């Protein structure tokens, strides 16, 4: 199989090629979709990533996470279970001298169950047709900062749990993608004061 690259589309590492390793289920997010996502994030965050902690749970090539690092995110935690992909992620992190990136070799659910740090952005681009999102939704609230955003890519329109609501959504070919935020509590209606 011919090796190919994707490229970082913005920030300090713009135009850096990212090698795509041959691994089952690995589907790099297309450049156009990443550009759309980071335009959305720049809108909601005022283009300021410097204090943001990002969790890229199915890092794959690292395209989504390195985009955040390229834009100056304070911390990017990448999680990947494929050893070849992990080696490629670490090699690219070293090449870029991206000290704000950590690469954890392991299982996404294991990390969610054991992570205590809150994240401002969680990137979810799991292998398609394996039921990952249903397993992840119950574990996600524990790792979300109060105003956290969640990006999801899937093979079908995403039905987020009641704890999350859609901010933006799009489609590129067979890929559906959404940016979610923590839903406002439904019990915010204040009772009228009794005098």
GROMACS .gro file of C-alpha atoms in nm:
model
  195
    1UNK     CA    1   0.000   0.000   0.000
    2UNK     CA    2   0.137   0.339  -0.099
    3UNK     CA    3   0.217   0.565   0.193
    4UNK     CA    4   0.058   0.906   0.188
    5UNK     CA    5   0.055   1.219   0.402
    6UNK     CA    6  -0.195   1.466   0.536
    7UNK     CA    7  -0.088   1.817   0.632
    8UNK     CA    8  -0.138   2.041   0.933
    9UNK     CA    9  -0.362   2.319   0.804
   10UNK     CA   10  -0.295   2.605   1.049
   11UNK     CA   11  -0.082   2.751   1.325
   12UNK     CA   12   0.293   2.725   1.392
   13UNK     CA   13   0.326   2.383   1.223
   14UNK     CA   14   0.118   2.475   0.919
   15UNK     CA   15   0.191   2.268   0.606
   16UNK     CA   16   0.388   2.007   0.806
   17UNK     CA   17   0.322   1.667   0.647
   18UNK     CA   18   0.188   1.395   0.878
   19UNK     CA   19   0.270   1.042   0.762
   20UNK     CA   20  -0.029   0.806   0.753
   21UNK     CA   21   0.067   0.461   0.881
   22UNK     CA   22  -0.110   0.154   0.750
   23UNK     CA   23  -0.325   0.053   1.046
   24UNK     CA   24  -0.674  -0.100   1.069
   25UNK     CA   25  -0.950   0.159   1.105
   26UNK     CA   26  -0.712   0.452   1.058
   27UNK     CA   27  -0.889   0.731   0.870
   28UNK     CA   28  -0.721   1.071   0.891
   29UNK     CA   29  -0.966   1.358   0.922
   30UNK     CA   30  -0.967   1.538   0.583
   31UNK     CA   31  -0.789   1.875   0.571
   32UNK     CA   32  -1.113   2.057   0.487
   33UNK     CA   33  -1.294   1.908   0.788
   34UNK     CA   34  -1.006   1.996   1.023
   35UNK     CA   35  -1.004   2.349   0.888
   36UNK     CA   36  -1.379   2.375   0.953
   37UNK     CA   37  -1.343   2.238   1.307
   38UNK     CA   38  -1.064   2.479   1.398
   39UNK     CA   39  -1.256   2.772   1.250
   40UNK     CA   40  -1.543   2.677   1.481
   41UNK     CA   41  -1.309   2.650   1.781
   42UNK     CA   42  -1.146   2.984   1.698
   43UNK     CA   43  -1.494   3.139   1.690
   44UNK     CA   44  -1.593   3.002   2.031
   45UNK     CA   45  -1.253   3.060   2.194
   46UNK     CA   46  -1.169   3.395   2.033
   47UNK     CA   47  -0.879   3.224   1.849
   48UNK     CA   48  -0.700   3.183   2.186
   49UNK     CA   49  -0.581   2.829   2.259
   50UNK     CA   50  -0.300   2.913   2.503
   51UNK     CA   51  -0.478   2.791   2.819
   52UNK     CA   52  -0.663   2.494   2.663
   53UNK     CA   53  -0.612   2.129   2.754
   54UNK     CA   54  -0.703   1.890   2.472
   55UNK     CA   55  -0.765   1.514   2.483
   56UNK     CA   56  -0.737   1.333   2.148
   57UNK     CA   57  -0.876   0.991   2.242
   58UNK     CA   58  -0.826   0.805   1.913
   59UNK     CA   59  -0.524   0.995   1.790
   60UNK     CA   60  -0.441   0.781   1.484
   61UNK     CA   61  -0.215   1.003   1.272
   62UNK     CA   62  -0.246   1.281   1.531
   63UNK     CA   63  -0.387   1.520   1.269
   64UNK     CA   64  -0.658   1.655   1.501
   65UNK     CA   65  -0.436   1.684   1.808
   66UNK     CA   66  -0.137   1.834   1.629
   67UNK     CA   67  -0.369   2.103   1.488
   68UNK     CA   68  -0.445   2.204   1.849
   69UNK     CA   69  -0.077   2.196   1.943
   70UNK     CA   70   0.007   2.401   1.632
   71UNK     CA   71  -0.234   2.670   1.750
   72UNK     CA   72  -0.067   2.691   2.091
   73UNK     CA   73  -0.283   2.468   2.313
   74UNK     CA   74  -0.131   2.441   2.661
   75UNK     CA   75  -0.153   2.062   2.669
   76UNK     CA   76  -0.250   1.796   2.415
   77UNK     CA   77  -0.290   1.440   2.542
   78UNK     CA   78  -0.299   1.187   2.257
   79UNK     CA   79  -0.421   0.832   2.316
   80UNK     CA   80  -0.359   0.560   2.059
   81UNK     CA   81  -0.362   0.180   2.084
   82UNK     CA   82  -0.181   0.087   1.760
   83UNK     CA   83   0.197   0.055   1.826
   84UNK     CA   84   0.295   0.170   1.474
   85UNK     CA   85   0.074   0.478   1.505
   86UNK     CA   86   0.216   0.551   1.853
   87UNK     CA   87   0.571   0.537   1.713
   88UNK     CA   88   0.475   0.774   1.430
   89UNK     CA   89   0.308   1.016   1.675
   90UNK     CA   90   0.616   1.024   1.896
   91UNK     CA   91   0.847   1.073   1.597
   92UNK     CA   92   0.642   1.369   1.473
   93UNK     CA   93   0.622   1.521   1.823
   94UNK     CA   94   1.004   1.500   1.844
   95UNK     CA   95   1.050   1.644   1.494
   96UNK     CA   96   0.822   1.940   1.576
   97UNK     CA   97   0.970   1.981   1.928
   98UNK     CA   98   0.607   1.990   2.042
   99UNK     CA   99   0.662   1.990   2.419
  100UNK     CA  100   0.290   2.053   2.477
  101UNK     CA  101   0.205   1.708   2.333
  102UNK     CA  102   0.201   1.381   2.530
  103UNK     CA  103   0.146   1.045   2.359
  104UNK     CA  104  -0.010   0.767   2.567
  105UNK     CA  105  -0.008   0.416   2.422
  106UNK     CA  106  -0.331   0.255   2.534
  107UNK     CA  107  -0.703   0.209   2.528
  108UNK     CA  108  -0.940   0.507   2.517
  109UNK     CA  109  -1.182   0.364   2.775
  110UNK     CA  110  -0.896   0.280   3.015
  111UNK     CA  111  -0.772   0.640   2.992
  112UNK     CA  112  -1.119   0.786   3.046
  113UNK     CA  113  -1.171   0.571   3.356
  114UNK     CA  114  -0.840   0.683   3.509
  115UNK     CA  115  -0.798   1.044   3.401
  116UNK     CA  116  -0.866   1.301   3.671
  117UNK     CA  117  -0.764   1.612   3.477
  118UNK     CA  118  -1.041   1.819   3.315
  119UNK     CA  119  -1.010   1.893   2.944
  120UNK     CA  120  -1.141   2.193   2.750
  121UNK     CA  121  -1.171   1.993   2.428
  122UNK     CA  122  -1.214   1.621   2.372
  123UNK     CA  123  -1.159   1.492   2.017
  124UNK     CA  124  -1.349   1.171   1.935
  125UNK     CA  125  -1.271   1.014   1.599
  126UNK     CA  126  -1.301   0.641   1.677
  127UNK     CA  127  -1.290   0.356   1.425
  128UNK     CA  128  -1.626   0.338   1.251
  129UNK     CA  129  -1.896   0.074   1.309
  130UNK     CA  130  -1.753  -0.055   1.638
  131UNK     CA  131  -1.994   0.107   1.885
  132UNK     CA  132  -1.726   0.321   2.051
  133UNK     CA  133  -1.938   0.631   2.114
  134UNK     CA  134  -2.198   0.438   2.314
  135UNK     CA  135  -1.919   0.314   2.543
  136UNK     CA  136  -1.761   0.658   2.575
  137UNK     CA  137  -2.065   0.879   2.650
  138UNK     CA  138  -2.110   0.757   3.013
  139UNK     CA  139  -1.739   0.813   3.094
  140UNK     CA  140  -1.703   1.153   2.929
  141UNK     CA  141  -1.853   1.391   3.190
  142UNK     CA  142  -1.577   1.305   3.442
  143UNK     CA  143  -1.305   1.451   3.215
  144UNK     CA  144  -1.484   1.763   3.089
  145UNK     CA  145  -1.400   2.112   3.216
  146UNK     CA  146  -1.708   2.330   3.291
  147UNK     CA  147  -1.720   2.492   2.944
  148UNK     CA  148  -1.570   2.200   2.754
  149UNK     CA  149  -1.634   2.126   2.387
  150UNK     CA  150  -1.648   1.778   2.234
  151UNK     CA  151  -1.575   1.706   1.867
  152UNK     CA  152  -1.716   1.384   1.721
  153UNK     CA  153  -1.665   1.214   1.386
  154UNK     CA  154  -1.876   0.916   1.291
  155UNK     CA  155  -2.021   0.710   1.008
  156UNK     CA  156  -2.375   0.834   1.077
  157UNK     CA  157  -2.536   1.144   1.231
  158UNK     CA  158  -2.446   1.153   1.601
  159UNK     CA  159  -2.715   1.136   1.867
  160UNK     CA  160  -2.538   1.286   2.169
  161UNK     CA  161  -2.650   1.197   2.521
  162UNK     CA  162  -2.874   1.446   2.708
  163UNK     CA  163  -2.565   1.585   2.886
  164UNK     CA  164  -2.438   1.728   2.554
  165UNK     CA  165  -2.592   1.946   2.285
  166UNK     CA  166  -2.483   2.023   1.929
  167UNK     CA  167  -2.325   2.361   1.848
  168UNK     CA  168  -2.225   2.293   1.488
  169UNK     CA  169  -2.240   2.001   1.247
  170UNK     CA  170  -2.133   1.909   0.897
  171UNK     CA  171  -2.077   1.626   0.656
  172UNK     CA  172  -1.794   1.540   0.417
  173UNK     CA  173  -1.872   1.241   0.198
  174UNK     CA  174  -1.962   0.956   0.432
  175UNK     CA  175  -1.818   1.130   0.741
  176UNK     CA  176  -2.053   1.313   0.978
  177UNK     CA  177  -1.895   1.555   1.225
  178UNK     CA  178  -2.027   1.763   1.512
  179UNK     CA  179  -1.906   2.005   1.775
  180UNK     CA  180  -2.089   1.957   2.104
  181UNK     CA  181  -2.101   2.143   2.432
  182UNK     CA  182  -2.222   2.058   2.779
  183UNK     CA  183  -2.599   2.100   2.783
  184UNK     CA  184  -2.749   2.365   3.007
  185UNK     CA  185  -2.930   2.208   3.303
  186UNK     CA  186  -3.305   2.189   3.247
  187UNK     CA  187  -3.385   2.292   3.606
  188UNK     CA  188  -3.242   2.643   3.575
  189UNK     CA  189  -3.589   2.806   3.591
  190UNK     CA  190  -3.595   2.991   3.921
  191UNK     CA  191  -3.911   2.974   4.129
  192UNK     CA  192  -4.066   3.313   4.190
  193UNK     CA  193  -3.971   3.462   4.523
  194UNK     CA  194  -4.228   3.430   4.801
  195UNK     CA  195  -4.271   3.744   5.013
   0.00000   0.00000   0.00000
